[in-house]
Coordinates of C-alpha atoms in Angstrom, one line a residue:
Chain A
X1 CA 109.5 94.4 151.5
X2 CA 109.7 97.7 149.8
X3 CA 112.1 98.0 146.9
X4 CA 112.1 101.7 146.7
X5 CA 111.4 104.5 149.2
X6 CA 109.7 107.9 148.6
X7 CA 113.1 109.5 149.2
X8 CA 114.7 107.3 146.5
X9 CA 112.0 108.3 144.1
X10 CA 112.7 112.0 144.8
X11 CA 116.4 111.3 144.1
X12 CA 115.6 109.6 140.8
X13 CA 113.4 112.5 139.8
X14 CA 116.3 114.8 140.5
X15 CA 118.7 112.7 138.5
X16 CA 116.3 112.6 135.7
X17 CA 115.7 116.4 135.9
X18 CA 112.0 116.3 136.6
X19 CA 110.5 118.6 139.2
X20 CA 107.9 116.1 140.4
X21 CA 105.2 117.2 142.9
X22 CA 104.8 115.8 146.4
X23 CA 101.6 114.0 145.3
X24 CA 103.4 112.4 142.3
X25 CA 106.1 111.2 144.7
X26 CA 103.5 109.2 146.7
X27 CA 101.9 107.8 143.6
X28 CA 105.2 106.9 141.8
X29 CA 106.8 105.4 144.9
X30 CA 104.0 102.9 145.2
X31 CA 103.8 102.1 141.5
X32 CA 107.6 101.8 141.0
X33 CA 107.8 99.5 143.9
X34 CA 105.1 97.2 142.3
X35 CA 106.8 97.3 138.9
X36 CA 110.2 96.6 140.4
X37 CA 108.8 93.6 142.3
X38 CA 107.4 92.3 139.0
X39 CA 110.5 92.9 136.8
X40 CA 112.9 91.5 139.4
X41 CA 111.8 88.1 138.1
X42 CA 114.6 88.4 135.4
X43 CA 117.0 87.4 138.2
X44 CA 115.6 83.9 138.3
X45 CA 117.2 82.9 135.0
X46 CA 120.0 85.3 134.5
X47 CA 122.9 83.0 135.3
X48 CA 126.5 84.0 135.4
X49 CA 127.2 81.8 132.3
X50 CA 124.8 83.7 130.1
X51 CA 126.2 86.5 128.0
X52 CA 124.2 89.7 127.8
X53 CA 122.5 90.9 124.6
X54 CA 122.3 94.7 124.1
X55 CA 121.1 94.6 120.6
X56 CA 119.3 92.2 118.2
X57 CA 121.6 92.9 115.3
X58 CA 125.3 92.5 116.2
X59 CA 126.9 95.4 114.4
X60 CA 130.0 97.4 115.2
X61 CA 131.5 100.5 113.7
X62 CA 129.1 101.1 110.9
X63 CA 130.2 103.9 108.7
X64 CA 128.8 105.6 105.7
X65 CA 130.9 107.1 102.9
X66 CA 132.6 110.3 104.1
X67 CA 130.9 112.5 101.5
X68 CA 130.0 116.2 101.8
X69 CA 126.2 116.6 101.6
X70 CA 123.8 119.3 102.6
X71 CA 122.9 119.6 106.3
X72 CA 120.5 121.9 108.1
X73 CA 121.0 125.6 107.6
X74 CA 121.5 127.7 110.7
X75 CA 118.0 129.0 110.4
X76 CA 116.6 125.5 110.1
X77 CA 118.6 124.3 113.1
X78 CA 117.3 127.2 115.1
X79 CA 113.7 127.0 113.8
X80 CA 112.4 125.1 116.8
X81 CA 114.4 126.9 119.4
X82 CA 112.5 128.2 122.4
X83 CA 114.7 131.3 122.2
X84 CA 117.5 132.3 119.8
X85 CA 119.8 135.3 119.6
X86 CA 122.4 136.2 117.1
X87 CA 122.2 132.9 115.3
X88 CA 122.6 130.9 118.5
X89 CA 120.4 129.0 121.0
X90 CA 119.7 131.4 123.9
X91 CA 119.6 129.4 127.2
X92 CA 118.9 130.4 130.8
X93 CA 121.8 131.1 133.2
X94 CA 124.0 128.0 133.5
X95 CA 126.5 129.2 136.2
X96 CA 125.5 130.5 139.6
X97 CA 126.5 134.0 140.8
X98 CA 129.4 132.7 142.8
X99 CA 130.9 130.6 140.0
Chain B
X1 CA 82.5 108.9 96.0
X2 CA 82.4 107.7 99.6
X3 CA 82.8 104.0 98.6
X4 CA 86.4 104.9 97.6
X5 CA 87.1 104.7 101.3
X6 CA 85.9 101.1 101.4
X7 CA 88.4 99.8 98.8
X8 CA 91.7 98.2 99.6
X9 CA 94.9 100.1 98.8
X10 CA 95.6 97.5 96.0
X11 CA 92.2 98.2 94.5
X12 CA 92.6 102.0 94.8
X13 CA 96.1 101.8 93.2
X14 CA 94.7 99.9 90.3
X15 CA 91.8 102.4 89.7
X16 CA 94.2 105.4 90.0
X17 CA 96.9 103.9 87.7
X18 CA 94.3 103.0 85.0
X19 CA 92.8 106.4 85.2
X20 CA 89.4 105.2 86.5
X21 CA 89.6 107.6 89.4
X22 CA 92.1 110.3 90.2
X23 CA 94.5 110.3 93.2
X24 CA 93.0 113.7 94.1
X25 CA 89.5 112.5 94.4
X26 CA 90.7 109.4 96.3
X27 CA 92.5 111.6 98.8
X28 CA 89.5 114.0 99.0
X29 CA 87.2 111.1 99.7
X30 CA 89.4 110.1 102.7
X31 CA 89.7 113.7 103.9
X32 CA 85.9 114.0 103.8
X33 CA 85.6 110.8 105.8
X34 CA 88.0 112.1 108.3
X35 CA 86.0 115.3 108.6
X36 CA 82.8 113.2 109.1
X37 CA 84.0 110.7 111.7
X38 CA 87.2 111.9 113.4
X39 CA 85.4 114.1 115.8
X40 CA 84.3 110.8 117.4
X41 CA 87.3 108.5 116.7
X42 CA 90.1 111.0 117.2
X43 CA 92.6 109.0 115.2
X44 CA 94.4 112.2 113.9
X45 CA 96.3 114.8 115.8
X46 CA 96.9 116.8 112.6
X47 CA 95.3 116.6 109.2
X48 CA 97.4 118.0 106.3
X49 CA 94.7 118.3 103.6
X50 CA 96.7 120.7 101.5
X51 CA 99.9 118.6 101.6
X52 CA 98.0 115.4 100.8
X53 CA 96.1 116.9 97.9
X54 CA 99.2 118.5 96.4
X55 CA 100.9 115.1 96.5
X56 CA 97.9 113.5 94.9
X57 CA 97.7 116.0 92.2
X58 CA 101.4 115.4 91.3
X59 CA 100.5 111.7 90.9
X60 CA 97.6 112.6 88.7
X61 CA 99.8 114.9 86.6
X62 CA 102.3 112.0 86.1
X63 CA 99.5 109.7 85.0
X64 CA 98.0 112.3 82.6
X65 CA 101.5 112.7 81.1
X66 CA 101.8 109.0 80.6
X67 CA 104.7 108.7 83.1
X68 CA 104.8 105.4 85.0
X69 CA 103.5 105.7 88.6
X70 CA 106.4 106.4 91.1
X71 CA 105.4 103.2 93.0
X72 CA 102.7 100.5 93.1
X73 CA 101.0 102.7 95.8
X74 CA 101.3 106.0 94.0
X75 CA 98.2 108.1 94.7
X76 CA 96.9 105.9 97.6
X77 CA 96.7 108.1 100.7
X78 CA 98.1 107.1 104.1
X79 CA 98.0 108.0 107.8
X80 CA 101.4 108.5 109.5
X81 CA 102.0 107.9 113.1
X82 CA 103.0 111.2 114.8
X83 CA 106.4 109.8 115.9
X84 CA 108.0 110.1 112.5
X85 CA 109.2 113.5 111.5
X86 CA 107.6 115.4 108.7
X87 CA 109.3 118.5 107.5
X88 CA 107.2 121.6 108.2
X89 CA 104.3 119.5 109.5
X90 CA 103.7 119.2 113.2
X91 CA 105.2 116.2 115.0
X92 CA 104.2 115.9 118.6
X93 CA 104.8 112.2 119.6
X94 CA 101.6 112.7 121.6
X95 CA 103.5 114.9 124.0
X96 CA 103.0 118.4 125.2
X97 CA 106.7 118.9 125.1
X98 CA 106.6 118.9 121.3
X99 CA 103.4 120.8 120.9
X100 CA 103.8 123.1 117.9
X101 CA 107.2 121.8 116.8
X102 CA 107.7 121.8 113.1
X103 CA 110.6 119.4 112.3
X104 CA 113.2 120.7 109.9
X105 CA 113.7 117.4 108.2
X106 CA 111.8 114.3 107.0
X107 CA 112.3 110.8 108.5
X108 CA 113.5 108.3 105.9
X109 CA 110.1 106.6 106.1
X110 CA 108.4 109.9 105.3
X111 CA 110.8 110.6 102.5
X112 CA 110.3 107.2 100.9
X113 CA 106.5 107.7 101.1
X114 CA 106.8 111.1 99.4
X115 CA 109.1 109.6 96.7
X116 CA 106.6 106.8 96.2
X117 CA 103.8 109.3 95.5
X118 CA 101.9 108.4 98.7
X119 CA 99.8 111.3 99.9
X120 CA 100.1 111.8 103.7
X121 CA 96.7 112.6 105.1
X122 CA 98.0 113.6 108.5
X123 CA 99.6 112.4 111.7
X124 CA 98.0 109.9 113.9
X125 CA 97.4 109.9 117.7
X126 CA 99.6 107.7 120.0
X127 CA 100.6 107.1 123.6
X128 CA 103.1 109.8 124.5
X129 CA 106.5 108.9 123.0
X130 CA 104.9 105.5 122.1
X131 CA 104.7 104.4 125.7
X132 CA 101.4 102.6 126.3
X133 CA 98.9 100.1 125.0
X134 CA 95.7 102.2 124.8
X135 CA 96.6 105.8 123.4
X136 CA 95.2 107.0 126.8
X137 CA 98.7 108.4 127.5
X138 CA 98.4 110.9 124.6
X139 CA 98.6 114.4 125.9
X140 CA 95.9 115.2 123.4
X141 CA 93.2 112.8 124.6
X142 CA 92.6 109.2 123.6
X143 CA 91.7 107.6 120.3
X144 CA 88.5 105.6 120.4
X145 CA 88.0 102.1 118.9
X146 CA 85.6 102.2 115.9
X147 CA 84.3 98.8 117.1
X148 CA 83.1 100.5 120.3
X149 CA 83.8 104.1 120.9
X150 CA 84.0 103.4 124.7
X151 CA 86.9 101.1 124.2
X152 CA 90.7 101.5 123.6
X153 CA 92.0 101.2 120.0
X154 CA 95.3 99.7 121.3
X155 CA 98.5 101.5 121.6
X156 CA 100.8 103.0 121.2
X157 CA 99.7 103.2 117.6
X158 CA 96.0 103.4 118.3
X159 CA 95.5 106.4 115.9
X160 CA 96.9 104.4 113.0
X161 CA 94.8 101.3 113.6
X162 CA 91.6 103.3 114.3
X163 CA 92.1 105.3 111.1
X164 CA 92.1 102.0 109.1
X165 CA 89.1 100.5 111.0
X166 CA 87.1 103.8 110.6
X167 CA 87.9 103.8 106.8
X168 CA 89.7 107.2 107.2
X169 CA 92.8 105.8 105.5
X170 CA 93.5 102.7 103.5
X171 CA 97.1 102.5 104.8
X172 CA 98.9 103.6 107.9
X173 CA 102.4 103.5 109.4
X174 CA 103.0 102.4 112.9
X175 CA 106.0 101.8 115.1
X176 CA 106.5 98.8 117.3
X177 CA 108.8 98.7 120.3
X178 CA 106.9 96.0 122.3
X179 CA 103.7 95.5 120.3
X180 CA 102.6 99.0 119.3
X181 CA 101.8 98.0 115.7
X182 CA 100.4 94.5 116.4
X183 CA 98.3 95.0 119.5
X184 CA 96.4 98.0 117.9
X185 CA 95.9 95.9 114.8
X186 CA 94.5 93.0 116.8
X187 CA 92.0 95.0 118.7
X188 CA 90.7 96.8 115.6
X189 CA 90.6 93.8 113.2
X190 CA 93.3 95.3 111.0
X191 CA 96.7 94.0 109.8
X192 CA 99.9 95.2 111.3
X193 CA 103.5 94.1 110.7
X194 CA 106.6 94.7 112.8
X195 CA 109.4 94.0 110.2
X196 CA 112.7 92.5 111.2
X197 CA 114.6 95.0 113.4
X198 CA 116.7 97.1 111.0
X199 CA 114.5 96.4 108.0
X200 CA 112.9 99.8 108.0
X201 CA 115.1 102.9 108.8
X202 CA 114.8 104.6 112.2
X203 CA 116.2 107.9 110.9
X204 CA 113.6 110.5 111.9
X205 CA 111.7 108.1 114.2
X206 CA 111.7 109.9 117.5
X207 CA 113.5 107.4 119.7
X208 CA 111.9 105.6 122.6
X209 CA 114.0 102.4 123.0
X210 CA 116.5 102.4 120.1
X211 CA 117.4 98.7 120.2
X212 CA 113.7 97.7 120.0
X213 CA 111.9 100.5 118.0
X214 CA 110.8 99.5 114.5
X215 CA 108.5 101.2 112.0
X216 CA 106.2 99.0 109.9
X217 CA 103.2 98.9 107.7
X218 CA 99.5 98.7 108.7
X219 CA 96.5 98.0 106.4
X220 CA 93.2 96.3 106.2
X221 CA 94.6 93.4 104.2
X222 CA 97.8 91.4 104.2
X223 CA 98.5 92.4 100.5
X224 CA 98.1 96.1 101.3
X225 CA 100.6 95.8 104.2
X226 CA 103.0 94.0 101.9
X227 CA 102.8 96.7 99.2
X228 CA 103.5 99.3 101.9
X229 CA 106.3 97.2 103.4
X230 CA 108.2 97.3 100.1
X231 CA 107.8 101.1 99.8
X232 CA 109.3 101.8 103.2
X233 CA 111.8 99.0 103.8
X234 CA 115.5 98.9 102.7
X235 CA 118.9 99.8 103.8
X236 CA 119.5 103.4 104.9
X237 CA 123.0 104.8 105.5
X238 CA 121.4 107.4 107.8
X239 CA 120.6 104.6 110.4
X240 CA 123.6 102.7 111.6
X241 CA 121.4 99.8 112.7
X242 CA 119.7 99.5 109.3
X243 CA 120.3 96.1 107.8
X244 CA 122.2 96.1 104.6
X245 CA 120.4 93.2 103.0
X246 CA 117.8 92.8 100.2
X247 CA 114.2 93.5 101.2
X248 CA 112.3 90.2 101.5
X249 CA 109.9 89.7 98.6
X250 CA 106.8 90.2 100.7
X251 CA 104.4 91.2 97.9
X252 CA 105.2 88.0 96.0
X253 CA 104.8 86.0 99.3
X254 CA 101.4 87.6 100.0
X255 CA 100.2 86.8 96.5
X256 CA 101.4 83.2 96.8
X257 CA 99.8 82.9 100.2
X258 CA 96.4 84.1 98.9
X259 CA 96.2 81.1 96.7
X260 CA 95.5 79.2 99.9
X261 CA 98.1 76.5 100.0
X262 CA 100.4 76.1 103.0
X263 CA 101.6 72.6 102.3
X264 CA 105.2 72.2 103.3
X265 CA 105.0 75.0 105.9
X266 CA 105.7 74.1 109.5
X267 CA 103.8 76.1 112.1
X268 CA 104.7 76.1 115.8
X269 CA 102.2 76.9 118.5
X270 CA 103.9 78.6 121.4
X271 CA 102.9 76.5 124.4
X272 CA 103.7 79.3 126.9
X273 CA 101.1 81.7 125.4
X274 CA 97.9 80.4 126.9
X275 CA 96.3 79.7 130.2
X276 CA 95.8 82.1 133.0
X277 CA 95.2 85.7 132.0
X278 CA 93.9 84.8 128.5
X279 CA 90.3 85.5 127.7
X280 CA 88.3 82.4 126.7
X281 CA 87.1 83.8 123.5
X282 CA 90.6 84.8 122.5
X283 CA 91.9 81.3 123.0
X284 CA 89.0 79.7 121.1
X285 CA 89.5 82.1 118.2
X286 CA 93.2 81.1 118.3
X287 CA 92.3 77.3 118.3
X288 CA 90.0 77.9 115.3
X289 CA 92.8 79.7 113.5
X290 CA 95.2 76.9 114.1
X291 CA 92.7 74.4 112.7
X292 CA 92.3 76.6 109.6
X293 CA 96.1 76.6 109.1
X294 CA 96.0 72.8 109.2
X295 CA 93.2 72.8 106.7
X296 CA 95.4 74.9 104.4
X297 CA 98.0 72.2 104.5
X298 CA 100.4 73.5 107.2
X299 CA 101.9 71.0 109.5
X300 CA 101.3 72.2 113.1
X301 CA 103.3 71.3 116.1
X302 CA 103.5 72.6 119.6
X303 CA 106.8 74.3 120.5
X304 CA 108.1 75.4 123.9
X305 CA 109.9 78.7 124.4
X306 CA 110.3 78.5 128.2
X307 CA 112.0 81.9 128.6
X308 CA 109.2 83.8 126.9
X309 CA 107.6 84.2 130.3
X310 CA 110.6 86.4 131.2
X311 CA 110.2 88.6 128.2
X312 CA 107.7 91.0 129.8
X313 CA 109.9 91.8 132.9
X314 CA 113.0 92.0 130.7
X315 CA 111.3 94.5 128.4
X316 CA 110.1 96.7 131.3
X317 CA 113.7 97.1 132.3
X318 CA 115.4 97.4 128.9
X319 CA 112.8 99.8 127.3
X320 CA 112.7 102.2 130.3
X321 CA 116.5 102.2 130.6
X322 CA 116.9 103.1 126.9
X323 CA 114.0 105.7 127.2
X324 CA 115.6 107.4 130.2
X325 CA 118.6 108.0 128.1
X326 CA 116.8 108.9 124.9
X327 CA 114.4 111.3 126.5
X328 CA 117.3 113.3 128.0
X329 CA 117.3 115.2 124.7
X330 CA 114.1 117.0 125.8
X331 CA 116.1 119.5 127.8
X332 CA 114.2 122.7 126.8
X333 CA 117.2 124.2 125.2
X334 CA 117.1 123.6 121.4
X335 CA 113.5 122.8 120.6
X336 CA 110.2 121.9 122.2
X337 CA 108.6 123.3 125.3
X338 CA 110.4 125.6 127.7
X339 CA 108.8 127.0 130.8
X340 CA 109.9 129.2 133.7
X341 CA 112.5 131.1 131.6
X342 CA 111.9 134.3 133.4
X343 CA 115.4 135.1 134.4
X344 CA 114.9 133.8 138.0
X345 CA 115.7 130.2 137.2
X346 CA 118.9 128.5 136.2
X347 CA 119.1 126.3 133.0
X348 CA 118.9 123.2 135.2
X349 CA 115.8 124.5 137.0
X350 CA 114.2 125.4 133.7
X351 CA 115.0 121.9 132.4
X352 CA 113.4 120.2 135.5
X353 CA 110.3 122.4 135.4
X354 CA 109.9 121.9 131.7
X355 CA 110.2 118.2 131.9
X356 CA 107.7 118.1 134.8
X357 CA 105.2 120.0 132.8
X358 CA 105.9 118.5 129.4
X359 CA 105.9 114.8 130.2
X360 CA 102.9 112.7 131.2
X361 CA 102.7 110.2 134.1
X362 CA 103.7 107.1 132.1
X363 CA 106.8 108.8 130.6
X364 CA 107.9 110.0 134.0
X365 CA 107.4 106.5 135.4
X366 CA 109.5 104.9 132.7
X367 CA 112.2 107.6 132.9
X368 CA 112.6 107.0 136.6
X369 CA 112.4 103.3 136.3
X370 CA 115.2 103.4 133.7
X371 CA 117.2 105.8 135.8
X372 CA 116.9 103.3 138.7
X373 CA 117.7 100.2 136.6
X374 CA 120.9 101.8 135.2
X375 CA 122.1 103.1 138.6
X376 CA 125.3 101.6 139.9
X377 CA 124.4 99.1 142.6
X378 CA 121.2 98.1 140.8
X379 CA 122.6 97.7 137.3
X380 CA 123.5 94.0 137.5
X381 CA 120.3 92.9 139.2
X382 CA 118.1 94.8 136.8
X383 CA 119.4 96.0 133.5
X384 CA 122.2 93.4 133.3
X385 CA 119.9 90.5 134.1
X386 CA 117.4 91.8 131.5
X387 CA 120.1 91.7 128.9
X388 CA 120.8 88.1 129.8
X389 CA 117.1 87.2 129.4
X390 CA 117.3 88.8 126.0
X391 CA 120.0 86.2 125.1
X392 CA 117.8 83.4 126.4
X393 CA 114.8 84.6 124.4
X394 CA 116.9 84.8 121.2
X395 CA 118.1 81.2 121.9
X396 CA 114.5 80.1 122.4
X397 CA 113.5 81.5 119.0
X398 CA 116.6 80.0 117.4
X399 CA 115.7 76.5 118.7
X400 CA 112.1 76.9 117.7
X401 CA 113.0 78.0 114.2
X402 CA 115.1 74.9 113.8
X403 CA 111.8 72.9 114.1
X404 CA 109.3 75.2 112.4
X405 CA 109.1 78.0 109.8
X406 CA 106.8 80.3 111.7
X407 CA 105.4 80.5 115.3
X408 CA 101.8 81.5 116.1
X409 CA 100.0 82.8 119.2
X410 CA 97.2 85.2 120.1
X411 CA 98.5 88.7 119.5
X412 CA 97.0 89.9 122.8
X413 CA 95.6 88.0 125.8
X414 CA 92.3 90.0 125.8
X415 CA 90.0 91.9 123.5
X416 CA 89.9 95.7 123.7
X417 CA 89.1 96.9 127.2
X418 CA 87.2 100.0 128.2
X419 CA 88.8 103.5 128.2
X420 CA 89.9 104.2 131.7
X421 CA 89.8 100.6 132.9
X422 CA 93.6 100.1 133.3
X423 CA 95.0 103.6 133.1
X424 CA 95.9 103.7 136.8
X425 CA 97.3 100.3 136.9
X426 CA 100.6 100.2 135.0
X427 CA 101.2 96.5 135.5
X428 CA 97.8 95.5 134.2
X429 CA 98.4 97.7 131.2
X430 CA 101.8 96.2 130.5
X431 CA 100.3 92.6 130.3
X432 CA 98.7 93.5 127.0
X433 CA 102.1 93.1 125.3
X434 CA 102.9 89.7 126.8
X435 CA 102.8 87.9 123.5
X436 CA 104.3 90.6 121.3
X437 CA 107.4 91.5 123.2
X438 CA 109.6 88.5 122.5
X439 CA 109.9 89.4 118.8
X440 CA 111.1 92.9 119.7
X441 CA 113.7 91.6 122.1
X442 CA 115.1 89.1 119.5
X443 CA 114.6 91.5 116.5
X444 CA 112.4 89.0 114.7
X445 CA 109.6 89.8 112.2
X446 CA 106.0 89.5 113.4
X447 CA 102.5 90.2 112.2
X448 CA 99.0 90.5 113.6
X449 CA 96.2 89.4 111.3
X450 CA 92.5 89.5 112.2
X451 CA 91.2 86.1 113.5
X452 CA 87.6 87.0 114.0
X453 CA 85.5 88.2 116.9
X454 CA 85.6 86.8 120.5
X455 CA 82.4 84.9 121.2
X456 CA 81.7 86.4 124.6
X457 CA 81.9 90.1 123.6
X458 CA 81.9 90.3 119.8
X459 CA 85.2 92.2 119.8
X460 CA 88.2 91.7 117.5
X461 CA 90.9 89.1 118.2
X462 CA 94.3 89.0 116.4
X463 CA 96.5 86.0 115.3
X464 CA 100.2 86.7 115.8
X465 CA 102.6 85.1 113.3
X466 CA 106.3 85.3 114.1
X467 CA 109.2 84.6 111.7
X468 CA 113.0 84.6 111.9
X469 CA 114.9 87.8 111.3
X470 CA 115.0 88.7 107.6
X471 CA 112.3 86.1 106.8
X472 CA 109.5 88.6 106.8
X473 CA 108.1 87.0 103.6
X474 CA 107.0 84.0 105.6
X475 CA 104.6 86.2 107.6
X476 CA 103.0 87.4 104.5
X477 CA 102.6 84.0 102.9
X478 CA 101.0 82.5 106.0
X479 CA 99.1 85.6 106.9
X480 CA 97.6 85.9 103.4
X481 CA 96.7 82.2 103.3
X482 CA 95.0 82.5 106.6
X483 CA 93.2 85.7 105.7
X484 CA 91.8 84.1 102.6
X485 CA 90.5 81.1 104.5
X486 CA 89.2 83.1 107.4
X487 CA 87.5 85.8 105.3
X488 CA 87.1 89.5 106.2
X489 CA 86.5 90.5 109.8
X490 CA 86.3 94.2 109.5
X491 CA 83.2 93.8 107.3
X492 CA 81.3 92.9 110.4
X493 CA 81.8 96.4 111.8
X494 CA 78.6 98.4 111.3
X495 CA 78.7 102.1 110.3
X496 CA 80.0 104.2 113.1
X497 CA 77.2 105.4 115.3
X498 CA 78.1 109.0 115.0
X499 CA 78.0 109.0 111.2
X500 CA 74.7 107.2 110.8

């Protein structure tokens, strides 16, 4: 039985903001199906009575002292920007014409 | 001059600090070696000769002025995995998406190395964003194993391990999410340590799977790894998951171990890590190693960790899930690659087209796998169940460490395979990490130390040692004792063909 269809892979790619090609969809659908088959094995031992572990070190609300210290300058923060304008990141159009 | 590259980091430090050789000539000798052999090995993505020599000259100036060296490794050069940020020096993570990026800040590991007077020779090759076991997923071409240039050097930190085995650097830094320090160490006959999770700061370590990622030391000897461990480890307020506890005394432990007495130490052999899928020569090397541990005085018992067989599937749900979230930052807006910004595409389209072009196949696979595992409807069956397995593995370790001080296993089930052999078969590739993943899931400390050459192919095999969290010193004691009894392995590697 197939875990994941080609259409589902296309949907995942869309959710993950990756414009995958038709050829990639074929390859990934087969591979993801195989991988999901293998990893589904976790269900064999994951009983209701077992609490989940999200992190090896149980820590909550770790703070450091609230002290003023130097951060990146505006120029440093923009130094890797694909495009910058007037001290800001310049990005492509976000809203459509009708919005 | 060239024999400077054959010395250990401890020997080099001694010569530099007593004025017998300068840090600058030591660094230059390694730069020369890189120039001679890296065309074939391809361990480095970027060589920073000027930066390294400048750092070395500063150490020499200190020594000439009679100032104490900044650290026990001051002046000893190092190769840094390209996943740790270096201010003003390229950091690509092996990805096209970060080609040409110059980070505006240093990772804490980088900063500590600089403060310790360690010249950074350059940045080492890796599987893209540390996802892989062969470096074949690097966007810049694979690294080749100095033992056989047609074979993989391990991954993701294959550049770091190969730089050590090729004598291009005496020390290296790796990062280990599921075995990316230990597996490369095993297949190149070098030493690699994944410290306790939280032992070394993740600040400036470009995140793959944040609950698993851990930077650690790599060297040609256990003592060298220990010296480097003490330079990079310790609490960092910039990493909320950094452990606020004293750094284990790993250098003392390595020196104690080197005396060759393991009496009073209880060693557990993990029963689940043998059998089908394990190469005969790997298993026989492991059996010999266990016999040597006994001869050193250790008490050896067999231990069962039944849930370890579920570690691999759990890992391939947890790591992709975290990566799908972490890699969302590569959105083409603030840094890194941006394509199709020609006025005809929206921001969302630019993002999708950029990620399509900037990411390689393995990264795409894992991002989609994680997106799937975290989707409502599938969450409980996949990610939720994987988190429960993580609990079971932690319990298995806890039970085992009630009986023994350390656990041992082969580091990898097989010796280094040929480039291209598994690159189109993700599942076969994933199996390389079957023995190393449990320590990441539980946050334990673990080491790979050379255990000789496999009898059927003459290629390196690694012995994995695992210790409880915050007991990293046990790895070094047992590792150094075993190393002393076993004798050097890397010495059996002839001169690289290309440099003959």
